[in-house]
């Protein structure tokens, strides 16, 4: 039974797992941005984005780079999940 089920659940689990990791990163950053996340003394991308918003005219890079880090990290995790699905899917097309 494991021999038949395991190859068919690896690809969906890898895809769902990586998408959930990316969603949790965005959720943590959103909650930290709103001030509902971890304590203010702990640096997170969401809190850095909120702090950088106050100094947008004089130090724009604090907000831009923390927002870009969130975006690039979630994009990289989603692309990794897509590649894992392509590699692990037994029904994938031949390349």
C-alpha positions as MATLAB code, in Angstrom:
seq = 'XXXXXXXXXXXXXXXXXXXXXXXXXXXXXXXXXXXXXXXXXXXXXXXXXXXXXXXXXXXXXXXXXXXXXXXXXXXXXXXXXXXXXXXXXXXXXXX';
ca = [
       0.000    0.000    0.000;
       2.824    2.413    0.833;
       4.444    1.583   -2.478;
       1.360    2.824   -4.311;
       0.362    5.768   -2.135;
       3.685    7.403   -1.330;
       4.690    8.304   -4.907;
       1.298    9.912   -5.454;
       1.273   12.070   -2.325;
       4.853   13.362   -2.371;
       4.269   15.973   -5.086;
       1.092   17.473   -3.569;
       2.609   17.513   -0.072;
       5.757   19.255   -1.306;
       3.708   21.840   -3.174;
       1.299   22.479   -0.315;
       4.124   22.600    2.227;
       6.143   25.191    0.358;
       3.065   27.302   -0.357;
       2.201   27.217    3.341;
       5.714   28.330    4.301;
       5.421   31.307    1.951;
       1.947   32.122    3.281;
       3.202   31.995    6.868;
       6.053   34.380    6.045;
       3.567   36.860    4.580;
       1.194   36.376    7.534;
       3.962   36.986   10.078;
       5.154   40.063    8.197;
       1.592   41.387    7.990;
       0.938   40.882   11.689;
       4.279   42.453   12.601;
       3.527   45.397   10.316;
       0.256   45.947   12.174;
       2.000   45.606   15.542;
       0.279   42.326   16.418;
       3.228   39.998   15.883;
       6.286   39.317   17.969;
       7.439   41.839   20.608;
       8.717   45.155   19.212;
      12.283   44.430   20.320;
      12.514   41.479   17.884;
      13.425   42.624   14.358;
      11.139   41.244   11.647;
      10.527   42.297    8.075;
       7.035   43.510    8.910;
       8.201   45.696   11.777;
      11.084   47.022    9.668;
       8.567   47.881    6.950;
       6.374   49.719    9.472;
       9.368   51.584   10.925;
      10.625   52.468    7.461;
       7.247   53.922    6.542;
       7.829   56.731    9.029;
      11.084   57.743    7.316;
      10.038   57.217    3.704;
      11.201   60.640    2.489;
      14.600   60.657    4.181;
      15.534   56.939    4.319;
      13.417   55.220    1.656;
      15.655   52.157    1.513;
      14.534   50.857    4.912;
      10.991   50.309    3.654;
      11.884   49.324    0.105;
      14.465   46.685    0.959;
      12.414   45.028    3.685;
       9.403   44.870    1.345;
      11.615   43.531   -1.436;
      13.026   40.893    0.919;
       9.513   39.677    1.750;
       8.567   39.592   -1.923;
      11.735   37.866   -3.139;
      11.679   35.271   -0.350;
       8.069   34.278   -0.974;
       8.657   34.205   -4.723;
      11.735   31.989   -4.304;
       9.859   29.602   -2.006;
       6.925   29.390   -4.434;
       9.235   28.701   -7.383;
      11.031   26.048   -5.326;
       7.694   24.406   -4.551;
       6.779   24.435   -8.222;
      10.098   22.841   -9.157;
       9.683   20.201   -6.432;
       6.259   19.367   -7.831;
       7.686   19.021  -11.337;
      10.459   16.720  -10.126;
       8.364   14.589   -7.779;
       5.201   14.228   -9.881;
       5.031   10.697  -11.321;
       2.564   11.823  -13.973;
       4.665   14.732  -15.225;
       5.260   15.148  -18.909;
       8.601   14.094  -20.324;
      10.892   17.030  -20.916;
];
